[in-house]
Amino acid sequence: MDESDDSELSGLIRKHATMYRASQELESSVRTEITLQAAAGRRPIWFLARHWPIWRTVGIGFGFGIVSTVLAIFMLGQPGESSVLERELVSSHVRSLMVSHLTDIASSDQHTIKPWFQGKLNYSPPVKDLAGEGFPLIGGRLDFLNGRTVAAIVYQRHGHLINVFIWPDSSNEHRKQTTGQGYNLLKWNVGNMQYWAVSDLNDIELKTLPSLLR
Amino acid sequence: MAYARDFETLVLPHLHAAFNLARWLVRDDPVAEDMVQDACLRAFRYIGALRGRDARPWLLGIVRNNCYTWLEEQRIAPGQVELDEHLIDTLASPVHGQEGDPCAALDRKHTRQLVDTAIRNLAPPFREVVILRELEDMSYAEIAQIASIPIGTVMSRLARARAELRISLATLMEGRGNG
């Protein structure tokens, strides 16, 4: 198989083998497709791998769409007005433990604390010493929650601090128990007062508090 | 749009070469058109990656990959390719009866059928180097780029393809002579 052999064979192929040509239809359909793509603002994306199949791009787009839809539904469904409040309550509780501002008035005497709130709030929060029931009163504090100044009464149970936030609100009388960032939250109403207890105390012991404060 | 204009001047001139390669690889007109159409869309999308290089081997590389993907799918779900092979055999056989025809035009037609059949019978990796080298007149370096193989492999495949073609053509001629 020398050079002349090769060139003879080459000549035979070049002369006789079929050269297929793209049809006019193919050319115009390619042109149309590109015009459509360009008109649709479909910019070339060359940062993807060259052999990245189109269906994979479509698939990823689809997947992304589904995930973001689910996320959107989840997030829209989750944080209503109440959970914003819940987050505020937890933050307030955490802050009260952090910045050594647990109480504005430290006293285990309810008769000291209750008058202290007078002139600071336009309502009188119920304060009760529950030392006999195992919830000694630690003190009281003013806090800012839900766009208003509220009373925070601090109790303790086996070393766990409990913030009980109280303000007048009878719009929603449902009892509620929930958690946020590992803290237990309990909401209840007495009269026209809304109570929110926040603590790292277990929820069973925390649940005894509403009846004691009645 | 600038990209569409780039496509028009850089890619579109190689449409015939793209179709020729696809048609030889998949051996079916509509399938080959699909391969080329899809390759063109990809070429348009990735045209920025071209950065002034020659679009011809680049486009043919995309076409080739499309065709190989399709061939692979056919191998997994067989039918069409095998059938096509049969079709070629039956198409090539009428040559026997026409053997003594003095008409030169008819003889050219027979020769074309022989050559086409011999090339078609090559396995795709050998068929493509013959098409690119002999019909598209591409350099070893360009073929290496299209097929993603070293230049040395291009040369060895071409040599083997030629050897197979010689044997195949000799067999076909013999069959024709005996007819």
mmCIF file of C-alpha atoms in Angstrom:
data_model
loop_
_atom_site.group_PDB
_atom_site.id
_atom_site.type_symbol
_atom_site.label_atom_id
_atom_site.label_comp_id
_atom_site.label_asym_id
_atom_site.label_seq_id
_atom_site.Cartn_x
_atom_site.Cartn_y
_atom_site.Cartn_z
ATOM 1 C CA MET A 1 0.000 0.000 0.000
ATOM 2 C CA ASP A 2 2.177 2.814 -1.191
ATOM 3 C CA GLU A 3 1.476 6.452 -1.887
ATOM 4 C CA SER A 4 0.207 5.917 -5.428
ATOM 5 C CA ASP A 5 -2.188 3.289 -4.172
ATOM 6 C CA ASP A 6 -3.546 5.791 -1.689
ATOM 7 C CA SER A 7 -3.907 8.561 -4.188
ATOM 8 C CA GLU A 8 -5.630 6.231 -6.624
ATOM 9 C CA LEU A 9 -8.124 5.241 -3.952
ATOM 10 C CA SER A 10 -8.494 8.879 -2.891
ATOM 11 C CA GLY A 11 -9.213 9.841 -6.478
ATOM 12 C CA LEU A 12 -11.823 7.123 -6.769
ATOM 13 C CA ILE A 13 -13.578 8.270 -3.586
ATOM 14 C CA ARG A 14 -13.364 11.969 -4.403
ATOM 15 C CA LYS A 15 -14.675 11.398 -7.868
ATOM 16 C CA HIS A 16 -17.409 8.882 -7.194
ATOM 17 C CA ALA A 17 -18.573 8.943 -3.580
ATOM 18 C CA THR A 18 -21.819 10.785 -2.976
ATOM 19 C CA MET A 19 -21.519 14.327 -1.632
ATOM 20 C CA TYR A 20 -24.727 14.935 0.225
ATOM 21 C CA ARG A 21 -25.944 18.504 0.242
ATOM 22 C CA ALA A 22 -28.206 20.231 2.702
ATOM 23 C CA SER A 23 -31.622 20.802 1.170
ATOM 24 C CA GLN A 24 -33.078 24.257 0.704
ATOM 25 C CA GLU A 25 -35.707 23.320 3.297
ATOM 26 C CA LEU A 26 -33.051 22.507 5.892
ATOM 27 C CA GLU A 27 -31.269 25.790 5.289
ATOM 28 C CA SER A 28 -34.437 27.848 5.598
ATOM 29 C CA SER A 29 -35.615 26.001 8.675
ATOM 30 C CA VAL A 30 -32.238 26.608 10.341
ATOM 31 C CA ARG A 31 -32.453 30.301 9.410
ATOM 32 C CA THR A 32 -35.983 30.532 10.781
ATOM 33 C CA GLU A 33 -34.997 28.833 14.012
ATOM 34 C CA ILE A 34 -32.054 31.171 14.577
ATOM 35 C CA THR A 35 -34.157 34.233 13.768
ATOM 36 C CA LEU A 36 -36.761 33.068 16.281
ATOM 37 C CA GLN A 37 -34.117 32.420 18.917
ATOM 38 C CA ALA A 38 -32.536 35.803 18.359
ATOM 39 C CA ALA A 39 -35.927 37.535 18.390
ATOM 40 C CA ALA A 40 -36.826 35.764 21.619
ATOM 41 C CA GLY A 41 -33.765 37.426 23.105
ATOM 42 C CA ARG A 42 -32.186 34.030 23.556
ATOM 43 C CA ARG A 43 -28.590 35.005 23.966
ATOM 44 C CA PRO A 44 -25.946 32.457 23.277
ATOM 45 C CA ILE A 45 -24.791 30.749 26.426
ATOM 46 C CA TRP A 46 -21.321 29.492 25.927
ATOM 47 C CA PHE A 47 -20.238 29.212 29.541
ATOM 48 C CA LEU A 48 -22.038 25.873 29.694
ATOM 49 C CA ALA A 49 -20.212 22.801 28.490
ATOM 50 C CA ARG A 50 -20.308 22.392 24.766
ATOM 51 C CA HIS A 51 -21.995 19.002 24.857
ATOM 52 C CA TRP A 52 -24.522 19.922 27.495
ATOM 53 C CA PRO A 53 -27.770 18.507 26.100
ATOM 54 C CA ILE A 54 -30.631 20.920 25.731
ATOM 55 C CA TRP A 55 -33.009 18.735 27.741
ATOM 56 C CA ARG A 56 -30.693 18.913 30.684
ATOM 57 C CA THR A 57 -30.794 22.714 30.633
ATOM 58 C CA VAL A 58 -34.570 22.546 30.356
ATOM 59 C CA GLY A 59 -34.695 20.014 33.171
ATOM 60 C CA ILE A 60 -32.612 22.180 35.460
ATOM 61 C CA GLY A 61 -34.825 25.139 34.662
ATOM 62 C CA PHE A 62 -37.876 23.091 35.519
ATOM 63 C CA GLY A 63 -36.353 21.794 38.725
ATOM 64 C CA PHE A 64 -35.385 25.273 39.782
ATOM 65 C CA GLY A 65 -38.892 26.515 39.055
ATOM 66 C CA ILE A 66 -40.482 23.781 41.130
ATOM 67 C CA VAL A 67 -38.112 24.295 44.034
ATOM 68 C CA SER A 68 -38.649 28.050 44.097
ATOM 69 C CA THR A 69 -42.426 27.636 43.835
ATOM 70 C CA VAL A 70 -42.446 25.203 46.747
ATOM 71 C CA LEU A 71 -40.211 27.541 48.733
ATOM 72 C CA ALA A 72 -42.415 30.519 47.948
ATOM 73 C CA ILE A 73 -45.566 28.652 49.011
ATOM 74 C CA PHE A 74 -43.838 27.407 52.130
ATOM 75 C CA MET A 75 -42.563 30.831 53.121
ATOM 76 C CA LEU A 76 -45.808 32.612 52.289
ATOM 77 C CA GLY A 77 -47.740 30.017 54.246
ATOM 78 C CA GLN A 78 -45.454 30.220 57.258
ATOM 79 C CA PRO A 79 -44.757 33.620 58.673
ATOM 80 C CA GLY A 80 -48.007 35.343 59.275
ATOM 81 C CA GLU A 81 -48.409 38.255 61.601
ATOM 82 C CA SER A 82 -48.246 35.946 64.596
ATOM 83 C CA SER A 83 -44.898 34.382 63.797
ATOM 84 C CA VAL A 84 -43.344 37.810 63.424
ATOM 85 C CA LEU A 85 -44.572 38.489 66.922
ATOM 86 C CA GLU A 86 -43.232 35.136 68.057
ATOM 87 C CA ARG A 87 -39.816 35.960 66.697
ATOM 88 C CA GLU A 88 -39.928 39.297 68.486
ATOM 89 C CA LEU A 89 -40.883 37.576 71.717
ATOM 90 C CA VAL A 90 -38.001 35.126 71.472
ATOM 91 C CA SER A 91 -35.547 37.926 70.592
ATOM 92 C CA SER A 92 -36.775 39.941 73.495
ATOM 93 C CA HIS A 93 -36.407 37.017 75.833
ATOM 94 C CA VAL A 94 -32.891 36.269 74.580
ATOM 95 C CA ARG A 95 -31.914 39.925 74.821
ATOM 96 C CA SER A 96 -33.179 40.133 78.368
ATOM 97 C CA LEU A 97 -30.851 37.296 79.310
ATOM 98 C CA MET A 98 -27.882 38.670 77.399
ATOM 99 C CA VAL A 99 -27.518 42.317 78.226
ATOM 100 C CA SER A 100 -28.067 42.026 81.972
ATOM 101 C CA HIS A 101 -31.272 43.883 81.563
ATOM 102 C CA LEU A 102 -33.503 41.166 82.843
ATOM 103 C CA THR A 103 -35.376 43.475 85.146
ATOM 104 C CA ASP A 104 -35.918 47.178 85.564
ATOM 105 C CA ILE A 105 -37.133 46.454 89.010
ATOM 106 C CA ALA A 106 -35.783 43.431 90.808
ATOM 107 C CA SER A 107 -38.087 42.264 93.506
ATOM 108 C CA SER A 108 -39.866 39.172 94.644
ATOM 109 C CA ASP A 109 -42.602 41.312 96.075
ATOM 110 C CA GLN A 110 -45.566 41.750 93.787
ATOM 111 C CA HIS A 111 -46.576 44.813 95.765
ATOM 112 C CA THR A 112 -43.340 46.473 94.790
ATOM 113 C CA ILE A 113 -43.476 45.569 91.159
ATOM 114 C CA LYS A 114 -47.097 46.277 90.343
ATOM 115 C CA PRO A 115 -46.953 49.926 91.445
ATOM 116 C CA TRP A 116 -43.679 50.377 89.579
ATOM 117 C CA PHE A 117 -45.503 49.922 86.255
ATOM 118 C CA GLN A 118 -47.947 52.664 87.112
ATOM 119 C CA GLY A 119 -47.251 55.775 85.109
ATOM 120 C CA LYS A 120 -45.091 53.741 82.734
ATOM 121 C CA LEU A 121 -47.908 51.855 81.056
ATOM 122 C CA ASN A 122 -51.492 52.819 80.380
ATOM 123 C CA TYR A 123 -52.607 49.515 81.866
ATOM 124 C CA SER A 124 -51.869 47.619 85.007
ATOM 125 C CA PRO A 125 -50.340 44.203 84.366
ATOM 126 C CA PRO A 126 -51.279 41.458 86.799
ATOM 127 C CA VAL A 127 -48.291 40.483 88.921
ATOM 128 C CA LYS A 128 -48.336 37.506 91.271
ATOM 129 C CA ASP A 129 -45.671 35.974 93.420
ATOM 130 C CA LEU A 130 -45.765 32.252 92.769
ATOM 131 C CA ALA A 131 -42.857 31.213 95.014
ATOM 132 C CA GLY A 132 -45.142 28.844 96.844
ATOM 133 C CA GLU A 133 -45.997 27.124 93.556
ATOM 134 C CA GLY A 134 -42.352 26.879 92.539
ATOM 135 C CA PHE A 135 -42.280 29.952 90.277
ATOM 136 C CA PRO A 136 -40.530 32.636 92.321
ATOM 137 C CA LEU A 137 -41.002 36.194 91.060
ATOM 138 C CA ILE A 138 -37.719 37.783 89.945
ATOM 139 C CA GLY A 139 -38.779 41.205 88.801
ATOM 140 C CA GLY A 140 -40.414 43.353 86.176
ATOM 141 C CA ARG A 141 -39.286 45.196 83.087
ATOM 142 C CA LEU A 142 -40.585 47.406 80.332
ATOM 143 C CA ASP A 143 -40.124 46.030 76.865
ATOM 144 C CA PHE A 144 -40.994 47.106 73.388
ATOM 145 C CA LEU A 145 -42.919 44.561 71.359
ATOM 146 C CA ASN A 146 -45.303 44.513 68.478
ATOM 147 C CA GLY A 147 -44.983 48.261 68.099
ATOM 148 C CA ARG A 148 -45.868 49.071 71.706
ATOM 149 C CA THR A 149 -44.483 49.206 75.206
ATOM 150 C CA VAL A 150 -45.372 46.105 77.145
ATOM 151 C CA ALA A 151 -44.852 44.698 80.602
ATOM 152 C CA ALA A 152 -42.473 41.804 81.049
ATOM 153 C CA ILE A 153 -42.749 39.935 84.311
ATOM 154 C CA VAL A 154 -39.883 37.580 85.055
ATOM 155 C CA TYR A 155 -40.358 34.318 86.903
ATOM 156 C CA GLN A 156 -38.028 31.476 87.564
ATOM 157 C CA ARG A 157 -38.519 27.742 87.675
ATOM 158 C CA HIS A 158 -35.662 25.415 88.688
ATOM 159 C CA GLY A 159 -33.126 27.890 87.403
ATOM 160 C CA HIS A 160 -34.964 28.517 84.108
ATOM 161 C CA LEU A 161 -36.000 32.102 83.573
ATOM 162 C CA ILE A 162 -39.442 32.818 82.202
ATOM 163 C CA ASN A 163 -40.445 36.088 80.608
ATOM 164 C CA VAL A 164 -44.173 36.693 80.741
ATOM 165 C CA PHE A 165 -45.130 39.494 78.394
ATOM 166 C CA ILE A 166 -48.476 41.089 79.073
ATOM 167 C CA TRP A 167 -50.452 43.688 77.165
ATOM 168 C CA PRO A 168 -54.109 44.430 76.594
ATOM 169 C CA ASP A 169 -55.431 42.637 73.541
ATOM 170 C CA SER A 170 -58.613 40.609 73.328
ATOM 171 C CA SER A 171 -58.722 40.297 69.534
ATOM 172 C CA ASN A 172 -57.435 36.765 69.557
ATOM 173 C CA GLU A 173 -58.315 34.547 72.496
ATOM 174 C CA HIS A 174 -56.914 31.307 71.111
ATOM 175 C CA ARG A 175 -54.462 29.488 73.281
ATOM 176 C CA LYS A 176 -51.289 28.775 71.461
ATOM 177 C CA GLN A 177 -48.235 26.743 72.120
ATOM 178 C CA THR A 178 -45.229 26.864 69.860
ATOM 179 C CA THR A 179 -41.456 26.925 69.759
ATOM 180 C CA GLY A 180 -38.911 29.308 68.297
ATOM 181 C CA GLN A 181 -35.147 28.905 68.198
ATOM 182 C CA GLY A 182 -35.409 26.195 70.826
ATOM 183 C CA TYR A 183 -37.532 28.219 73.244
ATOM 184 C CA ASN A 184 -41.036 27.299 74.263
ATOM 185 C CA LEU A 185 -43.730 29.886 73.736
ATOM 186 C CA LEU A 186 -47.132 29.820 75.316
ATOM 187 C CA LYS A 187 -49.913 32.282 74.691
ATOM 188 C CA TRP A 188 -53.145 32.687 76.585
ATOM 189 C CA ASN A 189 -55.664 35.328 77.497
ATOM 190 C CA VAL A 190 -57.084 36.434 80.806
ATOM 191 C CA GLY A 191 -59.844 38.968 80.501
ATOM 192 C CA ASN A 192 -58.738 41.480 77.919
ATOM 193 C CA MET A 193 -55.063 40.793 78.582
ATOM 194 C CA GLN A 194 -52.864 38.770 76.329
ATOM 195 C CA TYR A 195 -50.075 36.769 77.957
ATOM 196 C CA TRP A 196 -47.025 35.340 76.269
ATOM 197 C CA ALA A 197 -44.619 33.219 78.251
ATOM 198 C CA VAL A 198 -41.188 32.529 76.733
ATOM 199 C CA SER A 199 -38.672 30.215 78.334
ATOM 200 C CA ASP A 200 -36.268 27.354 77.886
ATOM 201 C CA LEU A 201 -38.330 25.593 80.538
ATOM 202 C CA ASN A 202 -39.976 22.413 79.280
ATOM 203 C CA ASP A 203 -43.437 22.928 77.853
ATOM 204 C CA ILE A 204 -45.198 20.720 80.420
ATOM 205 C CA GLU A 205 -44.077 22.822 83.382
ATOM 206 C CA LEU A 206 -44.584 25.994 81.416
ATOM 207 C CA LYS A 207 -48.188 24.984 80.769
ATOM 208 C CA THR A 208 -48.933 25.067 84.506
ATOM 209 C CA LEU A 209 -48.235 28.797 84.547
ATOM 210 C CA PRO A 210 -51.513 30.119 83.012
ATOM 211 C CA SER A 211 -53.710 28.534 85.667
ATOM 212 C CA LEU A 212 -51.401 29.838 88.405
ATOM 213 C CA LEU A 213 -51.552 33.386 87.048
ATOM 214 C CA ARG A 214 -55.317 33.406 86.789
ATOM 215 C CA MET B 1 -28.905 40.950 16.500
ATOM 216 C CA ALA B 2 -25.151 40.628 16.295
ATOM 217 C CA TYR B 3 -25.127 36.964 17.266
ATOM 218 C CA ALA B 4 -27.537 36.053 14.490
ATOM 219 C CA ARG B 5 -25.309 37.890 12.024
ATOM 220 C CA ASP B 6 -22.235 36.054 13.328
ATOM 221 C CA PHE B 7 -24.072 32.799 12.878
ATOM 222 C CA GLU B 8 -25.021 33.734 9.342
ATOM 223 C CA THR B 9 -21.470 34.585 8.279
ATOM 224 C CA LEU B 10 -19.503 32.066 10.353
ATOM 225 C CA VAL B 11 -21.625 28.950 10.683
ATOM 226 C CA LEU B 12 -24.176 28.855 7.896
ATOM 227 C CA PRO B 13 -21.592 28.546 5.073
ATOM 228 C CA HIS B 14 -20.696 25.098 6.430
ATOM 229 C CA LEU B 15 -24.218 23.724 6.324
ATOM 230 C CA HIS B 16 -23.498 21.427 3.354
ATOM 231 C CA ALA B 17 -20.391 19.984 5.025
ATOM 232 C CA ALA B 18 -22.373 19.501 8.220
ATOM 233 C CA PHE B 19 -25.141 17.697 6.393
ATOM 234 C CA ASN B 20 -22.723 15.558 4.385
ATOM 235 C CA LEU B 21 -21.003 14.318 7.549
ATOM 236 C CA ALA B 22 -24.298 13.726 9.349
ATOM 237 C CA ARG B 23 -25.828 11.920 6.378
ATOM 238 C CA TRP B 24 -22.824 9.638 6.055
ATOM 239 C CA LEU B 25 -22.819 8.866 9.764
ATOM 240 C CA VAL B 26 -26.524 8.249 10.371
ATOM 241 C CA ARG B 27 -27.367 7.103 6.796
ATOM 242 C CA ASP B 28 -30.818 8.608 6.856
ATOM 243 C CA ASP B 29 -31.980 11.938 5.387
ATOM 244 C CA PRO B 30 -34.530 13.092 7.999
ATOM 245 C CA VAL B 31 -32.322 11.980 10.889
ATOM 246 C CA ALA B 32 -29.328 13.770 9.377
ATOM 247 C CA GLU B 33 -31.412 16.936 9.031
ATOM 248 C CA ASP B 34 -32.400 16.697 12.694
ATOM 249 C CA MET B 35 -28.768 16.286 13.686
ATOM 250 C CA VAL B 36 -27.720 19.336 11.679
ATOM 251 C CA GLN B 37 -30.614 21.463 12.878
ATOM 252 C CA ASP B 38 -29.837 20.685 16.499
ATOM 253 C CA ALA B 39 -26.111 21.256 15.945
ATOM 254 C CA CYS B 40 -26.870 24.665 14.433
ATOM 255 C CA LEU B 41 -28.944 25.646 17.454
ATOM 256 C CA ARG B 42 -26.108 24.670 19.725
ATOM 257 C CA ALA B 43 -23.621 26.492 17.541
ATOM 258 C CA PHE B 44 -25.765 29.606 17.849
ATOM 259 C CA ARG B 45 -25.985 29.304 21.606
ATOM 260 C CA TYR B 46 -22.272 28.758 22.071
ATOM 261 C CA ILE B 47 -21.072 31.028 19.301
ATOM 262 C CA GLY B 48 -19.279 33.210 21.844
ATOM 263 C CA ALA B 49 -16.963 30.291 22.608
ATOM 264 C CA LEU B 50 -15.708 30.352 19.033
ATOM 265 C CA ARG B 51 -13.629 33.513 19.634
ATOM 266 C CA GLY B 52 -12.401 33.942 16.101
ATOM 267 C CA ARG B 53 -11.476 30.306 15.487
ATOM 268 C CA ASP B 54 -12.498 28.502 12.322
ATOM 269 C CA ALA B 55 -16.168 27.596 12.617
ATOM 270 C CA ARG B 56 -16.004 24.647 10.228
ATOM 271 C CA PRO B 57 -14.268 21.987 12.357
ATOM 272 C CA TRP B 58 -16.100 23.371 15.380
ATOM 273 C CA LEU B 59 -19.534 22.946 13.797
ATOM 274 C CA LEU B 60 -18.635 19.524 12.394
ATOM 275 C CA GLY B 61 -17.508 18.474 15.873
ATOM 276 C CA ILE B 62 -20.949 19.337 17.249
ATOM 277 C CA VAL B 63 -22.636 17.515 14.360
ATOM 278 C CA ARG B 64 -20.467 14.478 14.926
ATOM 279 C CA ASN B 65 -21.278 14.329 18.619
ATOM 280 C CA ASN B 66 -24.986 14.567 17.896
ATOM 281 C CA CYS B 67 -24.705 11.730 15.399
ATOM 282 C CA TYR B 68 -22.754 9.517 17.780
ATOM 283 C CA THR B 69 -25.328 10.103 20.498
ATOM 284 C CA TRP B 70 -28.031 9.080 18.056
ATOM 285 C CA LEU B 71 -26.085 6.024 16.876
ATOM 286 C CA GLU B 72 -25.556 5.019 20.477
ATOM 287 C CA GLU B 73 -29.290 5.248 21.116
ATOM 288 C CA GLN B 74 -29.947 3.083 18.062
ATOM 289 C CA ARG B 75 -27.486 0.521 19.334
ATOM 290 C CA ILE B 76 -29.335 0.367 22.645
ATOM 291 C CA ALA B 77 -32.714 0.247 20.876
ATOM 292 C CA PRO B 78 -31.741 -1.537 17.673
ATOM 293 C CA GLY B 79 -33.732 -1.841 14.481
ATOM 294 C CA GLN B 80 -33.147 1.031 12.134
ATOM 295 C CA VAL B 81 -29.443 0.601 11.559
ATOM 296 C CA GLU B 82 -29.664 -3.111 10.893
ATOM 297 C CA LEU B 83 -32.560 -2.555 8.537
ATOM 298 C CA ASP B 84 -30.594 0.128 6.724
ATOM 299 C CA GLU B 85 -27.718 -2.263 6.217
ATOM 300 C CA HIS B 86 -30.076 -4.713 4.543
ATOM 301 C CA LEU B 87 -31.495 -2.004 2.368
ATOM 302 C CA ILE B 88 -28.019 -1.136 1.123
ATOM 303 C CA ASP B 89 -27.330 -4.748 0.202
ATOM 304 C CA THR B 90 -30.491 -5.029 -1.838
ATOM 305 C CA LEU B 91 -29.879 -1.675 -3.472
ATOM 306 C CA ALA B 92 -26.379 -2.660 -4.439
ATOM 307 C CA SER B 93 -27.364 -6.001 -5.954
ATOM 308 C CA PRO B 94 -29.145 -4.830 -9.160
ATOM 309 C CA VAL B 95 -25.644 -3.945 -10.359
ATOM 310 C CA HIS B 96 -25.187 -7.593 -11.322
ATOM 311 C CA GLY B 97 -27.667 -7.572 -14.167
ATOM 312 C CA GLN B 98 -26.333 -4.342 -15.674
ATOM 313 C CA GLU B 99 -22.765 -5.580 -15.864
ATOM 314 C CA GLY B 100 -22.100 -5.457 -19.570
ATOM 315 C CA ASP B 101 -23.826 -2.138 -20.210
ATOM 316 C CA PRO B 102 -21.620 0.054 -22.428
ATOM 317 C CA CYS B 103 -23.298 3.285 -21.334
ATOM 318 C CA ALA B 104 -20.701 5.365 -19.493
ATOM 319 C CA ALA B 105 -23.259 7.272 -17.435
ATOM 320 C CA LEU B 106 -24.693 4.030 -16.140
ATOM 321 C CA ASP B 107 -21.198 2.753 -15.428
ATOM 322 C CA ARG B 108 -20.464 5.887 -13.407
ATOM 323 C CA LYS B 109 -23.611 5.239 -11.461
ATOM 324 C CA HIS B 110 -22.487 1.698 -10.735
ATOM 325 C CA THR B 111 -19.085 2.848 -9.649
ATOM 326 C CA ARG B 112 -20.695 5.366 -7.322
ATOM 327 C CA GLN B 113 -22.875 2.638 -5.824
ATOM 328 C CA LEU B 114 -19.819 0.480 -5.294
ATOM 329 C CA VAL B 115 -17.795 3.238 -3.673
ATOM 330 C CA ASP B 116 -20.714 4.395 -1.538
ATOM 331 C CA THR B 117 -21.416 0.863 -0.365
ATOM 332 C CA ALA B 118 -17.764 0.275 0.496
ATOM 333 C CA ILE B 119 -17.645 3.478 2.560
ATOM 334 C CA ARG B 120 -20.976 2.749 4.226
ATOM 335 C CA ASN B 121 -19.716 -0.642 5.320
ATOM 336 C CA LEU B 122 -16.943 0.975 7.338
ATOM 337 C CA ALA B 123 -17.531 1.378 11.054
ATOM 338 C CA PRO B 124 -18.382 5.013 11.942
ATOM 339 C CA PRO B 125 -14.928 5.929 13.388
ATOM 340 C CA PHE B 126 -13.321 4.874 10.082
ATOM 341 C CA ARG B 127 -16.115 6.175 7.909
ATOM 342 C CA GLU B 128 -15.865 9.662 9.378
ATOM 343 C CA VAL B 129 -12.136 10.048 8.762
ATOM 344 C CA VAL B 130 -12.627 9.035 5.113
ATOM 345 C CA ILE B 131 -15.500 11.494 4.660
ATOM 346 C CA LEU B 132 -13.671 14.336 6.344
ATOM 347 C CA ARG B 133 -10.372 13.672 4.611
ATOM 348 C CA GLU B 134 -11.487 12.755 1.090
ATOM 349 C CA LEU B 135 -14.828 14.527 0.687
ATOM 350 C CA GLU B 136 -14.408 17.556 2.921
ATOM 351 C CA ASP B 137 -10.688 17.914 2.309
ATOM 352 C CA MET B 138 -9.895 18.593 5.931
ATOM 353 C CA SER B 139 -6.424 18.479 7.481
ATOM 354 C CA TYR B 140 -5.362 15.808 9.969
ATOM 355 C CA ALA B 141 -5.352 18.469 12.673
ATOM 356 C CA GLU B 142 -8.904 19.510 11.881
ATOM 357 C CA ILE B 143 -10.122 15.909 11.822
ATOM 358 C CA ALA B 144 -8.381 15.341 15.154
ATOM 359 C CA GLN B 145 -10.269 18.323 16.552
ATOM 360 C CA ILE B 146 -13.627 17.161 15.188
ATOM 361 C CA ALA B 147 -13.301 13.584 16.399
ATOM 362 C CA SER B 148 -11.492 14.533 19.637
ATOM 363 C CA ILE B 149 -8.640 12.124 18.947
ATOM 364 C CA PRO B 150 -4.863 12.608 18.542
ATOM 365 C CA ILE B 151 -3.503 13.294 15.050
ATOM 366 C CA GLY B 152 -1.637 9.975 15.146
ATOM 367 C CA THR B 153 -4.932 8.180 15.625
ATOM 368 C CA VAL B 154 -6.436 10.064 12.679
ATOM 369 C CA MET B 155 -3.590 8.812 10.493
ATOM 370 C CA SER B 156 -3.800 5.228 11.664
ATOM 371 C CA ARG B 157 -7.569 5.167 11.290
ATOM 372 C CA LEU B 158 -7.309 6.578 7.813
ATOM 373 C CA ALA B 159 -4.744 3.934 6.869
ATOM 374 C CA ARG B 160 -6.923 1.157 8.213
ATOM 375 C CA ALA B 161 -10.010 2.619 6.545
ATOM 376 C CA ARG B 162 -8.204 2.664 3.208
ATOM 377 C CA ALA B 163 -7.073 -0.928 3.629
ATOM 378 C CA GLU B 164 -10.622 -1.998 4.398
ATOM 379 C CA LEU B 165 -11.957 -0.028 1.450
ATOM 380 C CA ARG B 166 -9.555 -1.779 -0.920
ATOM 381 C CA ILE B 167 -10.637 -5.201 0.280
ATOM 382 C CA SER B 168 -14.275 -4.205 0.253
ATOM 383 C CA LEU B 169 -14.095 -2.735 -3.248
ATOM 384 C CA ALA B 170 -12.256 -5.771 -4.568
ATOM 385 C CA THR B 171 -14.932 -8.055 -3.116
ATOM 386 C CA LEU B 172 -17.720 -5.927 -4.533
ATOM 387 C CA MET B 173 -16.110 -5.803 -7.996
ATOM 388 C CA GLU B 174 -15.611 -9.530 -7.909
ATOM 389 C CA GLY B 175 -19.285 -10.025 -7.061
ATOM 390 C CA ARG B 176 -20.150 -7.751 -9.923
ATOM 391 C CA GLY B 177 -17.810 -9.577 -12.283
ATOM 392 C CA ASN B 178 -19.347 -12.900 -11.430
ATOM 393 C CA GLY B 179 -22.887 -11.614 -11.925
#
